[in-house]
CSV table of C-alpha atoms in Angstrom, one decimal:
chain,number,residue,atom,x,y,z
A,1040,LEU,CA,109.4,71.0,117.4
A,1041,LYS,CA,109.2,67.2,117.2
A,1042,SER,CA,106.1,66.6,119.2
A,1043,ILE,CA,104.0,67.8,122.1
A,1044,ARG,CA,102.3,65.2,124.3
A,1045,PRO,CA,99.6,66.6,126.6
A,1046,ARG,CA,99.0,64.8,129.9
A,1047,LYS,CA,95.5,64.0,128.9
A,1048,GLY,CA,93.6,63.9,125.6
A,1049,ALA,CA,95.1,65.1,122.3
A,1050,ILE,CA,96.1,68.4,120.8
A,1051,THR,CA,93.3,69.5,118.5
A,1052,ASP,CA,94.1,73.2,118.1
A,1053,ILE,CA,97.2,75.2,117.3
A,1054,TRP,CA,97.1,79.0,117.2
A,1055,VAL,CA,99.9,80.9,115.4
A,1056,GLU,CA,100.1,84.6,116.3
A,1057,GLU,CA,101.9,86.9,113.8
A,1058,ALA,CA,101.7,84.1,111.2
A,1059,THR,CA,103.2,86.3,108.5
A,1060,GLU,CA,106.5,85.9,110.3
A,1061,THR,CA,106.4,82.1,109.6
A,1062,ASP,CA,106.9,80.2,106.3
A,1063,SER,CA,104.5,77.8,104.6
A,1064,LYS,CA,106.7,74.8,105.4
A,1065,SER,CA,106.7,75.4,109.1
A,1066,ILE,CA,102.9,75.8,109.2
A,1067,LYS,CA,102.5,72.5,107.3
A,1068,GLU,CA,104.9,70.8,109.7
A,1069,LEU,CA,102.8,72.0,112.7
A,1070,TYR,CA,99.6,70.8,111.2
A,1071,LYS,CA,101.0,67.4,110.4
A,1072,ARG,CA,102.2,67.0,114.0
A,1073,GLN,CA,98.8,67.5,115.5
A,1074,ARG,CA,97.4,64.3,116.8
A,1075,GLY,CA,93.8,65.1,116.6
A,1076,GLY,CA,91.1,64.0,119.0
A,1077,ALA,CA,87.9,62.2,118.8
A,1078,ALA,CA,86.1,61.9,115.5
A,1079,ASP,CA,83.8,64.8,116.3
A,1080,VAL,CA,86.7,67.1,117.2
A,1081,PRO,CA,88.6,67.9,114.1
A,1082,LYS,CA,92.1,69.3,114.0
A,1083,ARG,CA,92.3,73.1,113.6
A,1084,LEU,CA,95.1,75.5,112.9
A,1085,THR,CA,94.4,79.2,113.4
A,1086,MET,CA,96.6,81.9,112.1
A,1087,SER,CA,96.3,85.6,113.1
A,1088,PHE,CA,98.2,88.4,111.5
A,1089,ASN,CA,98.3,91.8,109.8
A,1090,PRO,CA,97.9,91.3,106.0
A,1091,ILE,CA,101.2,92.9,105.2
A,1092,LEU,CA,101.7,92.1,101.5
A,1093,GLN,CA,99.8,90.4,98.7
A,1094,ASN,CA,102.9,88.5,97.6
A,1095,HIS,CA,103.0,86.7,100.9
A,1096,TRP,CA,102.5,82.9,100.8
A,1097,ILE,CA,99.4,83.1,103.1
A,1098,PHE,CA,97.6,85.3,100.5
A,1099,HIS,CA,98.5,83.0,97.6
A,1100,GLU,CA,97.7,79.7,99.4
A,1101,HIS,CA,94.5,80.8,101.2
A,1102,PHE,CA,93.1,84.1,100.0
A,1103,LYS,CA,93.8,84.1,96.2
A,1104,MET,CA,92.4,80.6,95.8
A,1105,VAL,CA,89.0,81.8,97.0
A,1106,SER,CA,89.1,85.1,95.0
A,1107,TRP,CA,89.2,87.2,98.2
A,1108,ALA,CA,88.2,90.8,97.7
A,1109,ASP,CA,88.9,93.8,100.0
A,1110,ASP,CA,85.2,94.4,100.7
A,1111,GLN,CA,84.8,90.9,102.1
A,1112,THR,CA,84.8,90.3,105.8
A,1113,GLU,CA,84.4,86.5,106.0
A,1114,TYR,CA,84.6,83.3,104.0
A,1115,THR,CA,83.5,79.8,105.0
A,1116,GLY,CA,84.5,76.7,103.1
A,1117,ALA,CA,84.8,73.0,103.8
A,1118,GLU,CA,88.4,73.3,105.0
A,1119,LEU,CA,89.0,77.0,105.3
A,1120,THR,CA,87.4,79.9,107.3
A,1121,ILE,CA,88.5,83.5,107.0
A,1122,LEU,CA,87.5,86.3,109.3
A,1123,LYS,CA,88.7,89.9,108.7
A,1124,THR,CA,88.7,92.4,111.5
A,1125,TRP,CA,90.1,95.9,111.6
A,1126,TYR,CA,90.6,98.7,114.1
A,1127,ILE,CA,86.9,99.2,115.0
A,1128,HIS,CA,86.9,95.7,116.5
A,1129,ASN,CA,89.9,96.3,118.7
A,1130,ARG,CA,88.5,97.3,122.2
A,1131,PHE,CA,92.0,98.0,123.5
A,1132,LEU,CA,92.7,101.0,121.3
A,1133,THR,CA,92.9,104.4,122.9
A,1134,SER,CA,91.2,107.5,121.3
A,1135,GLY,CA,94.7,108.6,120.3
A,1136,ASP,CA,95.3,105.2,118.6
A,1137,ILE,CA,92.0,105.6,116.7
A,1138,ASP,CA,92.8,109.1,115.6
A,1139,ASP,CA,96.2,108.0,114.3
A,1140,LEU,CA,94.7,105.1,112.3
A,1141,GLU,CA,91.9,107.2,110.9
A,1142,ASN,CA,94.2,110.0,109.8
A,1143,GLU,CA,97.0,107.9,108.4
A,1144,GLN,CA,98.3,109.5,105.2
A,1145,ASP,CA,100.4,106.6,103.9
A,1146,GLU,CA,98.2,104.6,101.6
A,1147,TYR,CA,99.9,101.3,102.4
A,1148,PHE,CA,99.7,101.7,106.2
A,1149,LYS,CA,96.1,102.8,105.9
A,1150,GLU,CA,95.1,99.8,103.8
A,1151,VAL,CA,96.8,97.3,106.1
A,1152,TYR,CA,96.5,98.7,109.6
A,1153,THR,CA,93.4,100.8,109.4
A,1154,TYR,CA,91.2,98.8,107.0
A,1155,GLY,CA,92.7,95.3,107.4
A,1156,ASN,CA,93.3,94.8,103.6
A,1157,TRP,CA,96.2,93.0,102.0
A,1158,GLY,CA,99.0,95.5,101.4
A,1159,VAL,CA,100.8,96.3,98.1
A,1160,LEU,CA,104.3,97.7,98.0
A,1161,GLY,CA,107.3,97.7,95.8
A,1162,ASN,CA,107.2,99.3,92.4
A,1163,VAL,CA,103.4,99.0,91.9
A,1164,ILE,CA,102.2,102.2,90.1
A,1165,PHE,CA,98.7,102.5,91.5
A,1166,LYS,CA,97.8,102.4,95.2
A,1167,ASN,CA,94.7,104.8,94.9
A,1168,TRP,CA,92.1,102.1,94.2
A,1169,ARG,CA,89.7,99.9,96.0
A,1170,VAL,CA,87.1,97.2,95.2
A,1171,GLU,CA,83.4,97.6,96.0
A,1172,ASP,CA,80.1,96.2,94.9
A,1173,LEU,CA,78.7,99.0,92.6
A,1174,THR,CA,75.5,97.2,91.8
A,1175,GLN,CA,73.3,99.7,93.7
A,1176,MET,CA,75.1,102.7,92.3
A,1177,ARG,CA,74.9,102.0,88.6
A,1178,ASP,CA,71.6,103.7,88.1
A,1179,GLN,CA,73.1,106.9,89.3
A,1180,PHE,CA,76.0,106.8,86.8
A,1181,THR,CA,75.6,109.4,84.0
A,1182,ASN,CA,79.0,110.9,83.3
A,1183,TYR,CA,80.4,108.1,81.2
A,1184,ARG,CA,84.0,107.5,80.0
A,1185,HIS,CA,84.8,104.4,77.9
A,1186,GLY,CA,88.1,103.2,76.5
A,1187,GLY,CA,89.4,100.3,74.5
A,1188,ASP,CA,92.7,98.6,73.8
A,1189,PHE,CA,93.1,96.3,70.7
A,1190,GLY,CA,94.4,92.8,71.0
A,1191,PHE,CA,94.0,89.5,69.3
A,1192,SER,CA,96.1,86.4,70.1
A,1193,SER,CA,98.9,87.0,72.6
A,1194,ASP,CA,97.3,90.2,74.0
A,1195,PRO,CA,93.6,90.5,74.9
A,1196,ALA,CA,91.3,93.1,73.6
A,1197,ALA,CA,90.2,95.2,76.6
A,1198,ILE,CA,87.2,97.6,77.1
A,1199,VAL,CA,86.6,99.5,80.3
A,1200,VAL,CA,83.2,101.1,81.0
A,1201,THR,CA,83.3,103.9,83.7
A,1202,HIS,CA,81.5,106.8,85.3
A,1203,TYR,CA,83.4,109.9,86.4
A,1204,ASP,CA,82.5,111.8,89.5
A,1205,LYS,CA,84.5,114.9,88.7
A,1206,SER,CA,83.6,116.9,91.8
A,1207,HIS,CA,85.1,114.1,94.0
A,1208,LYS,CA,87.8,113.1,91.5
A,1209,THR,CA,86.5,109.5,91.6
A,1210,ILE,CA,86.5,107.0,88.7
A,1211,TYR,CA,84.0,104.1,88.9
A,1212,ILE,CA,84.9,101.1,86.8
A,1213,TYR,CA,81.8,98.9,86.6
A,1214,LYS,CA,82.1,96.8,83.4
A,1215,GLU,CA,85.1,95.3,81.6
A,1216,LEU,CA,85.9,93.2,78.5
A,1217,TYR,CA,89.1,91.1,78.5
A,1218,GLU,CA,89.1,88.6,75.7
A,1219,ARG,CA,91.5,87.1,73.1
A,1220,GLY,CA,90.7,86.1,69.6
A,1221,LEU,CA,88.1,88.7,68.7
A,1222,THR,CA,88.0,89.9,65.1
A,1223,ASN,CA,86.8,93.5,64.7
A,1224,ASP,CA,83.3,92.5,63.8
A,1225,LEU,CA,83.0,90.5,67.0
A,1226,LEU,CA,84.7,93.2,69.0
A,1227,ALA,CA,82.1,95.7,67.6
A,1228,ASP,CA,79.3,93.5,68.7
A,1229,GLU,CA,80.7,93.2,72.2
A,1230,THR,CA,81.3,97.0,72.3
A,1231,LYS,CA,77.7,97.8,71.3
A,1232,GLU,CA,76.3,95.3,73.8
A,1233,MET,CA,78.3,97.0,76.6
A,1234,ILE,CA,77.8,100.7,75.8
A,1235,GLY,CA,75.3,101.0,73.0
A,1236,THR,CA,75.9,104.1,70.9
A,1237,ASP,CA,78.0,105.8,73.6
A,1238,HIS,CA,81.4,107.2,72.6
A,1239,ILE,CA,84.5,105.1,73.2
A,1240,VAL,CA,88.2,106.1,72.7
A,1241,TRP,CA,90.6,103.5,71.3
A,1242,ASP,CA,94.3,103.1,70.9
A,1243,SER,CA,95.1,105.3,67.9
A,1244,ALA,CA,97.9,103.0,66.8
A,1245,GLU,CA,95.3,101.0,64.9
A,1246,PRO,CA,93.3,103.5,62.7
A,1247,LYS,CA,92.2,100.8,60.3
A,1248,SER,CA,90.6,98.8,63.2
A,1249,ILE,CA,88.9,102.0,64.5
A,1250,ALA,CA,87.5,102.6,61.0
A,1251,GLU,CA,86.2,99.0,60.9
A,1252,LEU,CA,84.5,99.4,64.3
A,1253,MET,CA,82.8,102.6,63.0
A,1254,LYS,CA,81.7,100.8,59.9
A,1255,TYR,CA,80.0,98.2,62.2
A,1256,GLY,CA,78.2,101.0,64.1
A,1257,VAL,CA,80.5,101.8,67.0
A,1258,THR,CA,80.9,105.5,67.9
A,1259,ALA,CA,84.7,105.6,68.2
A,1260,ARG,CA,87.8,107.7,67.8
A,1261,GLY,CA,91.5,107.3,68.4
A,1262,ALA,CA,93.3,108.6,71.5
A,1263,GLY,CA,95.7,111.4,70.9
A,1264,LYS,CA,99.3,110.4,71.6
A,1265,GLY,CA,102.1,112.8,72.2
A,1266,LYS,CA,105.4,113.0,74.0
A,1267,ASP,CA,105.2,111.4,77.4
A,1268,SER,CA,101.4,110.8,77.0
A,1269,VAL,CA,101.7,107.5,78.9
A,1270,LEU,CA,103.4,109.1,81.9
A,1271,HIS,CA,101.1,112.1,81.9
A,1272,GLY,CA,98.0,109.8,81.8
A,1273,ILE,CA,99.4,107.6,84.6
A,1274,GLN,CA,100.1,110.7,86.7
A,1275,TRP,CA,96.6,112.0,86.2
A,1276,LEU,CA,95.1,108.7,87.1
A,1277,GLN,CA,97.2,108.6,90.3
A,1278,GLN,CA,95.5,111.8,91.4
A,1279,GLN,CA,92.0,110.3,91.2
A,1280,LYS,CA,90.3,107.8,93.4
A,1281,ILE,CA,89.5,104.6,91.5
A,1282,VAL,CA,86.7,102.3,92.5
A,1283,ILE,CA,86.5,98.9,90.8
A,1284,ASP,CA,83.4,96.8,90.8
A,1285,LYS,CA,84.0,93.4,92.4
A,1286,SER,CA,83.0,91.8,89.1
A,1287,CYS,CA,85.9,93.4,87.2
A,1288,ILE,CA,88.5,90.9,88.1
A,1289,ASN,CA,90.9,91.7,85.3
A,1290,ALA,CA,90.9,95.4,86.2
A,1291,ARG,CA,91.7,94.5,89.8
A,1292,ASN,CA,94.5,92.1,88.7
A,1293,GLU,CA,96.1,94.8,86.5
A,1294,PHE,CA,96.0,97.5,89.2
A,1295,MET,CA,97.7,95.0,91.6
A,1296,GLN,CA,100.5,94.2,89.2
A,1297,TYR,CA,101.2,97.2,87.0
A,1298,GLN,CA,104.7,98.3,88.0
A,1299,TRP,CA,107.6,100.7,87.3
A,1300,LYS,CA,110.7,99.4,85.6
A,1301,GLU,CA,113.9,99.0,87.7
A,1302,ASP,CA,117.4,100.2,87.0
A,1303,LYS,CA,120.4,97.9,87.4
A,1304,ASP,CA,120.5,98.6,91.1
A,1305,GLY,CA,116.9,97.6,91.6
A,1306,ASN,CA,115.6,101.2,92.0
A,1307,ALA,CA,112.3,102.1,90.4
A,1308,ILE,CA,112.4,104.4,87.4
A,1309,ARG,CA,109.6,106.5,85.8
A,1310,GLN,CA,108.9,104.0,83.1
A,1311,PRO,CA,106.1,101.4,83.3
A,1312,VAL,CA,106.7,97.8,82.5
A,1313,ASP,CA,104.7,97.0,79.3
A,1314,LYS,CA,102.6,94.2,80.8
A,1315,ASN,CA,99.5,94.0,82.9
A,1316,ASN,CA,98.2,97.2,81.3
A,1317,HIS,CA,95.5,96.4,78.8
A,1318,ILE,CA,92.6,97.6,81.0
A,1319,ILE,CA,94.8,100.4,82.3
A,1320,ASP,CA,95.7,101.6,78.8
A,1321,ALA,CA,92.0,101.6,77.9
A,1322,LEU,CA,91.3,103.7,81.0
A,1323,ARG,CA,94.0,106.2,80.0
A,1324,TYR,CA,92.4,106.6,76.6
A,1325,ALA,CA,89.0,107.0,78.1
A,1326,TYR,CA,90.2,109.9,80.3
A,1327,GLU,CA,92.8,111.5,77.9
A,1328,ARG,CA,90.7,114.7,77.4
A,1329,ASP,CA,90.2,115.1,81.2
A,1330,ALA,CA,94.0,114.7,81.7
A,1331,ILE,CA,94.8,117.0,78.9
A,1332,ALA,CA,92.5,119.7,80.3
A,1333,THR,CA,94.2,119.4,83.7
A,1334,TRP,CA,97.7,119.8,82.1
A,1335,TYR,CA,96.5,122.7,80.0
A,1336,TYR,CA,95.0,124.7,82.8
A,1337,ALA,CA,97.9,123.9,85.1
């Protein structure tokens, strides 16, 4: 497409339907070829689409840069406007269409086509989570589970503060720490500020660090580790609903990126990649006894 010359005036608007079928370069070319109109009529390029995957260029160039969250419905900036609609806004759907969307069992299709959220596929381990504003719910949280993962320079120390609604198998993550360079005395201060004297479970690979935290007044113990404990913990977490407060950006990022390893043919194998897992490891430690109880009674 070299140029479009209208009989009168100038082209001020371009609408790209199914924009996820295009590439970034083509969209930029279209925008450059708009001639614009009068000074009070700016050029506009509108894209409409189903948000198929978070690794799509549209997500990275427009949504990620504004820290878009699934619970948002709109965003307005100087040069970007985002409006999210989903099935309830589609007046052309039949009752059968609505039933199908509301009863969709595949988590990916439900997130994308029912709720209008960006999809995650591939070898991502967790798909059973969502982001919400938990501010109004925090006063109701009483069944606490807290976990911590040690780090210092290359890896961050991570703490996750949660509430467990056991009857509904729902974990609420409402506070997090994700910080490098903390010595154990500083880590103890951060821990006590977040959870007071509540109990917290840490990675048992560092008993000396756990002992130091206890010396500084943290109520702590090490997580029990056994054969396949990582896989068992992951499998148990996959059976829960996980709700992440919108302020816990690092938890959200890890859940988006934590993946299974691949074999030489590119097939996923039941071994997690050892990255993007500091918050998630802390979460496993926090719920190890719940998971063990499930396996024991099973």
